[in-house]
Short mmCIF file of C-alpha atoms and ligand atoms in Angstrom, two decimals:
data_model
loop_
_atom_site.label_atom_id
_atom_site.label_comp_id
_atom_site.label_asym_id
_atom_site.label_seq_id
_atom_site.Cartn_x
_atom_site.Cartn_y
_atom_site.Cartn_z
CA UNK F 1 -0.63 -0.07 -0.22
CA UNK F 2 1.11 3.59 -0.82
CA UNK F 3 1.17 5.80 1.74
CA UNK F 4 1.25 10.05 2.63
CA UNK F 5 5.11 11.00 3.19
CA UNK F 6 5.89 14.36 4.87
CA UNK F 7 7.18 16.97 2.50
CA UNK F 8 10.08 18.56 3.42
CA UNK F 9 10.28 23.04 3.89
CA UNK F 10 12.56 25.06 2.70
CA UNK F 11 15.79 25.20 5.78
CA UNK F 12 16.19 21.52 5.42
CA UNK F 13 19.79 20.51 3.99
CA UNK F 14 18.25 17.60 2.18
CA UNK F 15 16.58 20.19 0.11
CA UNK F 16 19.70 22.19 -0.81
CA UNK F 17 21.82 19.32 -1.83
CA UNK F 18 22.79 17.91 -5.40
CA UNK F 19 20.85 14.12 -5.86
CA UNK F 20 22.59 11.45 -6.62
CA UNK F 21 22.35 9.07 -9.77
CA UNK F 22 20.25 6.17 -9.46
CA UNK F 23 22.30 2.98 -9.89
CA UNK F 24 19.24 0.98 -12.91
CA UNK F 25 20.14 -2.22 -10.63
CA UNK F 26 18.44 -0.69 -7.74
CA UNK F 27 14.93 -0.27 -9.62
CA UNK F 28 14.64 -4.30 -9.13
CA UNK F 29 14.11 -3.32 -5.24
CA UNK F 30 10.65 -3.69 -4.49
CA UNK F 31 11.46 -0.49 -1.47
CA UNK F 32 12.47 1.26 -4.66
CA UNK F 33 8.92 0.60 -6.39
CA UNK F 34 7.72 1.04 -3.31
CA UNK F 35 8.93 4.63 -3.10
CA UNK F 36 8.05 5.66 -6.72
CA UNK F 37 3.96 4.85 -5.91
CA UNK F 38 4.67 7.10 -2.49
CA UNK F 39 5.78 9.68 -4.24
CA UNK F 40 3.08 9.77 -6.60
CA UNK F 41 0.67 9.46 -3.46
CA UNK F 42 1.98 11.76 -1.54
CA UNK F 43 2.26 13.97 -4.43
CA UNK F 44 -1.36 14.08 -5.21
CA UNK F 45 -2.75 14.18 -1.97
CA UNK F 46 -0.78 18.50 -1.66
CA UNK F 47 -1.82 18.18 -4.11
CA UNK F 48 1.06 18.89 -6.59
CA UNK F 49 1.36 18.19 -10.79
CA UNK F 50 5.19 17.17 -9.73
CA UNK F 51 7.78 16.38 -6.33
CA UNK F 52 11.11 15.15 -6.76
CA UNK F 53 12.39 13.01 -4.52
CA UNK F 54 14.30 15.51 -2.58
CA UNK F 55 10.99 17.01 -0.92
CA UNK F 56 10.24 13.67 1.11
CA UNK F 57 14.12 13.66 2.10
CA UNK F 58 15.29 11.20 -0.96
CA UNK F 59 18.23 12.72 -2.54
CA UNK F 60 17.67 10.80 -5.85
CA UNK F 61 17.81 12.11 -9.42
CA UNK F 62 13.74 11.06 -9.55
CA UNK F 63 10.44 13.15 -10.05
CA UNK F 64 6.87 12.13 -10.23
CA UNK F 65 5.30 14.19 -12.26
CA UNK F 66 1.19 14.22 -13.63
CA UNK F 67 -0.17 17.52 -15.05
CA UNK F 68 -3.43 15.30 -14.34
CA UNK F 69 -5.30 16.91 -17.48
CA UNK F 70 -6.73 14.86 -20.01
CA UNK F 71 -3.59 14.66 -22.23
CA UNK F 72 -1.63 11.31 -21.38
CA UNK F 73 1.53 12.70 -22.44
CA UNK F 74 2.00 15.12 -19.29
CA UNK F 75 2.01 11.91 -16.90
CA UNK F 76 1.35 10.17 -15.03
CA UNK F 77 5.91 9.55 -15.57
CA UNK F 78 8.47 8.71 -12.73
CA UNK F 79 11.78 9.63 -14.53
CA UNK F 80 14.76 8.36 -13.23
CA UNK F 81 18.31 10.30 -14.07
CA UNK F 82 16.71 13.39 -16.01
CA UNK F 83 19.03 14.71 -18.26
CA UNK F 84 17.68 17.53 -20.84
CA UNK F 85 18.70 16.69 -24.64
CA UNK F 86 16.97 19.92 -25.99
CA UNK F 87 15.74 23.52 -24.07
CA UNK F 88 14.92 26.15 -26.38
CA UNK F 89 12.98 29.82 -26.17
CA UNK F 90 12.35 31.76 -22.94
CA UNK F 91 8.91 32.91 -20.71
CA UNK F 92 7.46 33.21 -17.23
CA UNK F 93 5.26 31.71 -15.75
CA UNK F 94 3.87 31.38 -12.06
CA UNK F 95 5.64 29.11 -9.74
CA UNK F 96 5.11 27.49 -6.79
CA UNK F 97 6.38 24.70 -4.13
CA UNK F 98 5.37 21.98 -1.85
CA UNK F 99 9.02 22.98 0.10
CA UNK F 100 7.78 26.80 -0.79
CA UNK F 101 4.85 26.40 0.89
CA UNK F 102 1.34 28.39 0.57
CA UNK F 103 3.99 31.09 -1.96
CA UNK F 104 3.80 31.54 -5.41
CA UNK F 105 5.97 33.68 -7.97
CA UNK F 106 7.53 33.98 -11.20
CA UNK F 107 10.10 32.15 -13.39
CA UNK F 108 11.57 32.30 -15.93
CA UNK F 109 12.48 29.10 -18.24
CA UNK F 110 12.62 26.87 -21.28
CA UNK F 111 9.45 27.33 -23.22
CA UNK F 112 10.20 24.36 -24.52
CA UNK F 113 12.70 21.18 -23.18
CA UNK F 114 13.10 17.67 -24.33
CA UNK F 115 13.63 15.42 -21.37
CA UNK F 116 15.48 12.13 -21.27
CA UNK F 117 15.83 9.63 -18.44
CA UNK F 118 14.38 5.88 -17.29
CA UNK F 119 11.08 5.02 -16.19
CA UNK F 120 10.32 2.78 -13.25
CA UNK F 121 11.43 -0.05 -14.85
CA UNK F 122 14.54 1.17 -16.04
CA UNK F 123 13.50 1.42 -19.33
CA UNK F 124 14.88 4.57 -21.14
CA UNK F 125 11.99 7.45 -22.15
CA UNK F 126 12.04 10.93 -23.58
CA UNK F 127 9.17 13.80 -22.83
CA UNK F 128 8.54 16.93 -24.51
CA UNK F 129 7.75 19.58 -23.78
CA UNK F 130 6.19 23.15 -23.63
CA UNK F 131 4.56 25.70 -21.32
CA UNK F 132 3.46 24.31 -17.77
CA UNK F 133 5.42 20.77 -19.18
CA UNK F 134 7.67 22.71 -19.88
CA UNK F 135 8.13 24.56 -16.68
CA UNK F 136 7.43 21.56 -14.65
CA UNK F 137 10.35 19.69 -15.89
CA UNK F 138 12.81 22.30 -14.99
CA UNK F 139 11.00 23.07 -11.62
CA UNK F 140 11.59 19.22 -11.29
CA UNK F 141 15.03 18.75 -12.26
CA UNK F 142 16.35 22.10 -10.48
CA UNK F 143 15.27 19.84 -7.20
CA UNK F 144 17.59 17.39 -8.62
CA UNK F 145 20.50 19.54 -8.75
CA UNK F 146 19.29 21.62 -4.50
CA UNK F 147 17.81 25.08 -6.49
CA UNK F 148 14.27 25.92 -5.13
CA UNK F 149 12.24 28.68 -7.53
CA UNK F 150 12.81 30.75 -4.99
CA UNK F 151 16.85 31.06 -5.72
CA UNK F 152 15.45 32.52 -9.23
CA UNK F 153 12.34 34.23 -9.41
CA UNK F 154 10.65 37.53 -8.28
CA UNK F 155 7.64 38.44 -6.74
CA UNK F 156 7.57 35.83 -4.69
CA UNK F 157 4.18 36.50 -2.27
CA UNK F 158 1.18 35.00 -0.81
CA UNK F 159 -2.04 34.26 -3.36
CA UNK F 160 -3.71 37.61 -2.46
CA UNK F 161 -7.94 36.69 -2.96
CA UNK F 162 -8.73 37.13 -6.48
CA UNK F 163 -4.84 35.21 -7.17
CA UNK F 164 -7.12 31.98 -5.35
CA UNK F 165 -9.85 32.84 -8.01
CA UNK F 166 -8.23 33.39 -10.52
CA UNK F 167 -6.89 30.01 -10.05
CA UNK F 168 -9.44 28.04 -9.73
CA UNK F 169 -12.13 29.24 -12.00
CA UNK F 170 -9.72 29.41 -15.18
CA UNK F 171 -8.32 26.41 -13.58
CA UNK F 172 -5.75 26.67 -17.41
CA UNK F 173 -2.32 26.16 -17.32
CA UNK F 174 -1.31 30.23 -18.06
CA UNK F 175 -2.78 30.64 -14.45
CA UNK F 176 -1.81 27.63 -12.65
CA UNK F 177 1.26 28.03 -10.73
CA UNK F 178 4.07 25.00 -11.37
CA UNK F 179 4.39 21.90 -9.20
CA UNK F 180 2.27 23.39 -6.25
CA UNK F 181 -1.71 23.72 -7.96
CA UNK F 182 -3.58 21.30 -9.99
CA UNK F 183 -5.28 22.36 -13.04
CA UNK F 184 -9.14 22.58 -12.83
CA UNK F 185 -9.13 22.15 -9.08
ZN1 LIG Z 201 9.70 22.17 -5.78
#
């Protein structure tokens, strides 16, 4: 049974470490498979659209991602040892983090990325993203390098009531912060 793990908050040293590469042999360990299930459970419960292993205190190069829209190219995925194959463009977008609860800000990130890595069974995967999905991929990979969005963000603040309403009413990708909120929720 998957269970919800504690999401650690900014100030915890594990969030600032460069996470370790996973040996593909480790994926055969039932405890590792349990970890993936727990990460999904924890991410959906938060609720969030992305979660990196360091956020639950595990300093390994793993994240889960699921925009929870109707597009199966947007997850759910477990991504192990991710690498950028391509990055292009730049755009500012709302950002938020389950490890910096309550706040939102804006970060400038690539508009389009291609990320390669391995799935939970060690099969190669290749994810292409634009917009929210691209930003979320970059947000999660930053976590694996000890970087939080607040390091590069502008206008980090507690959302106003208007912004809360905007998010829940429209639920569209354009107003949804990365990681910390679920589209349409
Ligand atoms: Zn985050």
